[in-house]
XYZ file of C-alpha atoms in Angstrom:
444
model
C 51.991 70.007 -4.013
C 52.548 70.235 -7.823
C 49.740 71.730 -9.873
C 48.055 69.032 -11.952
C 47.762 69.785 -15.682
C 44.415 69.673 -17.419
C 43.553 66.004 -17.972
C 41.808 64.490 -20.992
C 40.005 61.388 -19.754
C 39.711 58.483 -22.210
C 36.033 57.558 -22.468
C 33.830 55.836 -24.986
C 31.935 59.053 -25.666
C 35.055 60.674 -27.086
C 35.848 58.067 -29.754
C 32.885 57.384 -32.085
C 32.814 54.281 -34.289
C 32.524 56.371 -37.435
C 35.722 58.204 -36.461
C 37.542 54.924 -35.904
C 36.573 53.729 -39.359
C 38.342 56.747 -40.830
C 41.580 55.436 -39.347
C 42.526 53.216 -42.271
C 45.364 51.674 -40.278
C 42.947 50.363 -37.598
C 41.068 47.478 -39.212
C 38.252 45.682 -37.319
C 39.373 42.482 -39.034
C 43.037 42.901 -38.174
C 43.799 43.590 -34.524
C 47.583 43.530 -34.975
C 47.968 46.972 -33.364
C 45.698 46.030 -30.468
C 47.673 42.828 -29.913
C 50.892 44.829 -29.984
C 49.579 47.148 -27.253
C 48.472 44.242 -25.059
C 52.012 42.786 -25.142
C 53.599 46.021 -23.870
C 54.069 45.751 -20.064
C 52.811 49.306 -19.558
C 49.380 48.480 -21.082
C 49.185 44.727 -20.457
C 46.700 45.065 -17.594
C 44.186 47.260 -19.442
C 40.936 45.814 -20.870
C 40.431 45.349 -24.602
C 37.971 48.242 -24.774
C 40.515 50.601 -23.223
C 43.179 49.441 -25.691
C 40.798 50.189 -28.564
C 40.275 53.717 -27.229
C 44.010 54.231 -26.810
C 44.594 53.158 -30.420
C 41.899 55.559 -31.578
C 43.709 58.399 -29.835
C 47.051 57.615 -31.478
C 48.442 58.829 -34.789
C 50.479 56.772 -37.229
C 53.893 58.114 -38.297
C 56.068 56.705 -41.090
C 59.826 57.351 -40.940
C 62.486 57.023 -43.624
C 65.949 55.578 -43.016
C 68.087 57.879 -40.772
C 65.208 60.327 -40.355
C 65.381 62.063 -36.945
C 62.199 61.923 -34.863
C 63.409 64.478 -32.299
C 66.679 65.886 -30.974
C 68.147 66.490 -27.534
C 66.508 69.526 -25.958
C 63.364 69.423 -28.119
C 60.064 69.845 -26.223
C 58.538 66.495 -25.250
C 54.955 66.536 -26.508
C 54.322 62.920 -27.610
C 54.670 59.340 -26.394
C 55.631 56.745 -29.041
C 55.265 53.001 -29.657
C 57.337 51.215 -32.334
C 55.017 49.254 -34.639
C 57.618 48.265 -37.210
C 61.316 48.801 -37.759
C 64.164 49.937 -35.494
C 65.143 53.262 -33.933
C 68.430 54.417 -32.361
C 68.683 56.457 -29.154
C 71.752 58.711 -29.380
C 73.720 61.334 -27.528
C 75.615 63.973 -29.558
C 73.989 62.696 -32.770
C 75.852 63.567 -35.970
C 78.983 64.627 -34.104
C 82.365 62.907 -33.829
C 81.593 61.810 -30.273
C 78.197 60.360 -31.197
C 77.179 57.730 -28.613
C 74.600 54.987 -29.155
C 72.614 54.563 -25.929
C 69.900 52.122 -26.958
C 68.109 50.466 -29.877
C 64.284 50.408 -29.864
C 62.419 47.724 -31.818
C 58.842 46.559 -32.399
C 56.661 46.689 -29.267
C 58.929 49.058 -27.310
C 57.767 52.501 -26.182
C 59.567 55.753 -25.364
C 59.013 59.467 -24.848
C 56.948 59.260 -21.642
C 59.687 60.968 -19.605
C 59.206 64.254 -21.484
C 55.433 64.258 -20.850
C 55.233 63.961 -17.064
C 56.263 67.539 -16.279
C 54.953 70.506 -18.284
C 57.798 71.903 -20.369
C 59.703 68.610 -20.264
C 62.461 68.288 -22.889
C 64.028 65.340 -24.673
C 67.200 63.971 -23.070
C 68.475 62.207 -26.214
C 68.072 62.086 -30.013
C 65.990 59.355 -31.697
C 66.789 58.369 -35.315
C 65.310 55.703 -37.594
C 67.527 52.758 -38.570
C 65.806 51.800 -41.815
C 62.153 52.481 -42.608
C 60.012 52.464 -39.475
C 56.392 52.913 -38.388
C 55.379 54.508 -35.071
C 52.195 55.220 -33.124
C 52.168 58.511 -31.220
C 50.053 59.794 -28.324
C 49.797 63.435 -27.227
C 50.781 64.732 -23.762
C 47.169 65.481 -22.821
C 45.928 61.998 -23.714
C 48.902 60.282 -22.020
C 48.396 62.176 -18.742
C 44.670 61.417 -18.919
C 45.467 57.716 -19.212
C 47.780 57.715 -16.148
C 45.167 59.645 -14.155
C 42.446 57.157 -15.048
C 44.670 54.155 -14.296
C 46.986 55.098 -11.381
C 48.519 51.637 -11.430
C 50.287 52.688 -14.647
C 52.468 55.024 -12.526
C 53.999 52.000 -10.818
C 54.502 50.335 -14.216
C 56.274 53.435 -15.517
C 58.658 53.502 -12.553
C 59.425 49.813 -13.151
C 60.050 50.403 -16.870
C 62.278 53.354 -15.989
C 64.363 51.184 -13.654
C 64.779 48.517 -16.348
C 65.644 51.124 -18.940
C 68.303 52.665 -16.718
C 69.916 49.256 -16.246
C 69.863 48.584 -19.986
C 71.316 52.011 -20.733
C 74.174 51.477 -18.309
C 75.026 48.154 -19.960
C 74.829 49.611 -23.469
C 76.982 52.583 -22.510
C 79.606 50.277 -21.040
C 79.808 48.272 -24.273
C 80.103 51.443 -26.349
C 82.943 52.730 -24.217
C 84.700 49.353 -24.361
C 84.666 49.442 -28.161
C 86.148 52.919 -28.139
C 88.955 51.688 -25.869
C 90.076 49.348 -28.663
C 90.281 52.125 -31.245
C 91.629 55.142 -29.400
C 94.813 55.813 -27.512
C 94.561 55.119 -23.782
C 94.798 58.709 -22.607
C 92.355 59.993 -25.237
C 89.902 57.187 -24.532
C 89.939 57.804 -20.767
C 89.119 61.449 -21.341
C 86.213 60.634 -23.672
C 84.888 57.967 -21.298
C 84.931 60.446 -18.412
C 82.995 62.957 -20.499
C 80.440 60.345 -21.535
C 79.991 59.197 -17.954
C 79.329 62.745 -16.795
C 76.709 63.194 -19.500
C 75.095 59.866 -18.662
C 75.076 60.617 -14.944
C 73.311 63.923 -15.542
C 70.783 62.232 -17.800
C 70.042 59.532 -15.216
C 69.650 62.162 -12.525
C 67.115 64.004 -14.679
C 65.162 60.801 -15.286
C 65.192 59.948 -11.568
C 63.722 63.387 -10.948
C 60.973 62.527 -13.419
C 60.414 59.269 -11.514
C 59.935 61.347 -8.362
C 57.340 63.461 -10.180
C 55.532 60.267 -11.235
C 55.469 59.128 -7.625
C 54.133 62.477 -6.395
C 51.396 62.281 -9.033
C 49.943 59.335 -7.083
C 49.238 61.659 -4.154
C 45.908 63.561 -4.121
C 45.751 66.920 -5.909
C 43.045 68.220 -3.570
C 41.780 67.117 -0.168
C 38.051 66.803 0.641
C 36.360 69.905 2.088
C 33.348 68.886 4.204
C 31.630 71.708 6.089
C 32.694 70.601 9.587
C 36.229 69.284 8.934
C 39.360 70.386 7.167
C 42.391 68.343 6.180
C 46.076 69.022 5.717
C 49.025 66.969 4.474
C 52.665 67.264 3.438
C 55.509 64.948 2.488
C 59.301 65.408 2.461
C 61.127 62.539 0.669
C 64.618 61.603 1.864
C 65.672 60.689 -1.693
C 64.397 61.443 -5.164
C 62.002 58.502 -4.880
C 60.806 57.125 -1.550
C 58.368 54.841 0.196
C 55.954 57.131 2.108
C 52.427 57.816 0.885
C 49.105 59.272 2.007
C 45.609 59.870 0.691
C 42.299 61.403 1.793
C 39.228 60.423 -0.234
C 35.463 59.889 -0.083
C 34.348 56.274 0.425
C 30.608 56.819 0.824
C 27.919 59.244 1.901
C 29.429 61.275 4.737
C 32.428 58.925 4.970
C 36.018 59.902 4.204
C 38.946 57.486 4.055
C 42.267 58.688 5.516
C 45.432 56.742 4.662
C 49.115 57.041 5.576
C 51.853 54.464 4.974
C 55.600 53.905 5.123
C 57.391 51.232 3.054
C 60.550 49.766 4.567
C 63.759 51.000 2.884
C 63.981 53.656 0.155
C 64.693 54.039 -3.552
C 63.031 52.690 -6.691
C 62.083 49.224 -5.256
C 60.289 50.877 -2.348
C 58.569 53.307 -4.711
C 57.234 50.369 -6.759
C 56.035 48.623 -3.594
C 54.447 51.872 -2.403
C 52.499 52.271 -5.664
C 51.197 48.700 -5.354
C 50.160 49.097 -1.693
C 48.420 52.408 -2.370
C 46.515 50.991 -5.350
C 45.390 47.938 -3.339
C 44.092 50.050 -0.449
C 42.212 52.355 -2.810
C 40.641 49.374 -4.581
C 39.447 47.677 -1.384
C 38.357 50.923 0.306
C 35.676 51.413 -2.364
C 33.924 48.188 -1.329
C 32.340 49.630 1.832
C 34.301 47.456 4.277
C 35.566 48.536 7.692
C 39.124 49.822 8.061
C 40.270 46.531 9.613
C 38.674 44.438 6.875
C 40.356 46.560 4.193
C 43.763 46.068 5.833
C 43.299 42.300 6.094
C 42.399 42.038 2.394
C 45.298 44.261 1.330
C 47.728 42.130 3.353
C 46.338 38.990 1.722
C 46.897 40.487 -1.741
C 50.433 41.676 -0.938
C 51.607 38.401 0.593
C 50.229 36.496 -2.393
C 51.876 38.789 -4.971
C 55.060 39.940 -3.229
C 58.203 37.831 -3.742
C 60.621 39.864 -1.589
C 60.953 40.712 2.098
C 59.568 44.236 1.726
C 56.772 45.350 4.023
C 54.736 48.472 4.738
C 53.318 50.023 7.905
C 49.884 51.546 7.366
C 47.221 53.432 9.269
C 43.868 53.534 7.509
C 40.777 55.074 9.031
C 37.247 56.080 8.063
C 35.924 59.451 9.262
C 32.159 59.864 9.649
C 31.642 63.594 9.165
C 28.086 63.318 10.535
C 29.038 61.745 13.881
C 32.693 62.943 14.095
C 33.778 59.343 14.704
C 37.125 58.223 13.277
C 37.479 54.424 13.254
C 40.860 53.135 12.171
C 43.120 50.104 11.852
C 46.831 50.396 12.544
C 49.197 47.916 10.858
C 52.486 48.510 12.666
C 52.330 52.274 12.053
C 52.993 55.144 14.477
C 49.975 55.723 16.817
C 48.313 59.100 16.116
C 48.278 62.161 18.358
C 45.183 64.227 19.198
C 45.223 67.933 20.072
C 42.202 68.582 22.295
C 40.294 71.913 22.181
C 41.903 72.907 25.520
C 45.402 72.593 24.003
C 46.272 69.271 25.631
C 48.044 66.741 23.379
C 47.550 63.012 23.919
C 48.833 59.915 22.178
C 45.889 57.643 21.431
C 45.865 54.262 23.212
C 47.406 51.489 21.163
C 48.036 47.767 21.139
C 50.500 45.708 19.068
C 49.898 45.836 15.323
C 51.699 43.986 12.538
C 52.953 45.480 9.263
C 51.518 44.379 5.911
C 53.402 42.067 3.585
C 55.326 39.731 5.905
C 52.752 37.256 7.256
C 49.615 35.699 5.803
C 47.764 36.232 9.083
C 48.263 39.529 10.916
C 47.113 41.206 14.118
C 45.791 44.761 13.705
C 45.342 47.519 16.272
C 41.767 48.773 15.771
C 40.245 51.766 17.579
C 37.607 54.472 17.225
C 37.661 58.058 18.522
C 35.114 60.871 18.441
C 36.721 64.203 17.535
C 35.082 67.149 19.340
C 34.907 70.528 17.561
C 38.224 72.339 17.870
C 40.304 69.171 18.090
C 42.993 68.048 15.625
C 44.156 64.490 14.909
C 47.729 64.107 13.626
C 48.997 61.088 11.670
C 52.713 60.861 10.882
C 55.474 58.499 9.748
C 58.501 57.616 11.863
C 60.697 59.854 9.705
C 59.321 62.685 11.856
C 60.388 61.225 15.199
C 63.664 59.731 13.909
C 64.969 62.886 12.175
C 68.222 64.014 13.862
C 70.029 67.279 14.417
C 73.747 67.722 13.635
C 74.588 66.244 17.061
C 72.664 63.058 16.310
C 69.747 63.693 18.681
C 66.352 62.539 17.364
C 63.421 64.974 17.125
C 61.277 62.550 19.122
C 57.611 62.333 20.068
C 57.859 64.855 22.927
C 58.970 67.644 20.584
C 56.067 66.860 18.259
C 53.677 67.170 21.221
C 55.270 70.428 22.342
C 54.941 72.029 18.904
C 51.414 70.691 18.462
C 50.276 72.238 21.767
C 50.880 75.707 20.329
C 48.694 75.103 17.249
C 45.193 74.943 18.761
C 43.897 77.752 16.551
C 45.637 76.594 13.364
C 44.056 74.941 10.354
C 44.960 71.363 9.504
C 47.319 72.453 6.716
C 48.945 75.071 8.951
C 49.589 72.333 11.537
C 51.382 70.185 8.949
C 53.363 73.071 7.466
C 54.473 74.400 10.863
C 55.559 70.974 12.108
C 57.555 70.337 8.938
C 59.277 73.736 8.981
C 60.139 73.218 12.669
C 61.641 69.828 11.811
C 63.764 71.262 8.981
C 65.124 73.968 11.294
C 65.913 71.317 13.915
C 67.675 69.201 11.301
C 69.860 72.205 10.430
C 71.415 70.688 7.328
C 72.119 67.218 8.718
C 71.399 64.208 6.503
C 67.775 63.129 6.236
C 67.636 59.337 6.582
C 63.923 58.741 6.097
C 60.860 60.221 4.395
C 58.628 62.473 6.498
C 54.855 62.493 5.962
C 52.135 64.288 7.955
C 48.330 64.180 7.700
C 46.092 66.321 9.947
C 42.316 66.152 10.524
C 40.722 69.157 12.248
C 37.139 69.161 13.489
C 35.958 72.713 12.844
C 32.365 72.158 13.907
C 31.284 74.725 11.337
């Protein structure tokens, strides 16, 4: 799991009114900047108070015509919003092969890609086209904002997808214009070079999208005295549809979540972010696992306009009674490793995935975990993974490996199962994400 950088949380205690008044460009009588923020898709869902705090954390920057804001390879330390004017996004700026990738105008934002990973660098040059005015936000403040509002991660992935499409279109037009001016052979060579550069840039940005997605996952798992938790995830592509979480929902109660969105890629990643955010929102209301799943399905079917769906298992662990009550929405039934080393698949009934029907049938159960036992939740990428001969790993192999892990911690169980799966795969193509979550009753 990636180490999370130090986060600066945006709170009212940080930004005093007297400090705001020193910002001459933020006028209480003129909320032009606030209105501009509210129209940006990334911030559109935030309350007015939060927008005010964001503005207070941002610095104003004036740029002259053709002034360069940053160059390719520069460290990415700030996120920018265009308040006034126009900026050009370029590759090979100032050189004969200079390539215009995009034009940014009022209300558009950029620079977030360089902030997600520590040490991130700029993938293009940005230059002013005429006099321009920008608002800038530091890395620390930007990461604090995404941590406070996890739904912004889904918005960023969506903006990235739109930006990639726009960049492809713009690049195509640029290359078409060059075809009219250069000899055929020379033009084909330059186009090939530009395409290679663009492909590498898109691959880097997709990697950043994967980092955004992983940032949704928990940085640390709860550590009650009589239980320990473990988890791991192995995406099949740079961005995928699996997710998990382990979090407190009340006094002595811990929510455990695992899910698998149908299909892969950026659309599934967006759907995953939405499903995860909805579960987290409803889980805080004190409802049972089944009630949470019913509400989440209602939200998804009302909002979702495609045929995507997600299988989910959500349960609530009572660390005082050792009872784990859960609702299964079309997901793989869990396995339990008993203290005597015996592995059993928990009883199950039909359960329907979330997102396809307004009314769904859930498989709801409760189990008491004795000290020394381990409960394993997993996605079907584990059972469906195949070796070079095309044979699936299967549930029986999971049971066999699990039987040998009676004295292992929850994290050791997950790590050993995953390493065993990778060895079994032996370099063959991975078709689906693999996610594991383990709950071990230590009794200590």
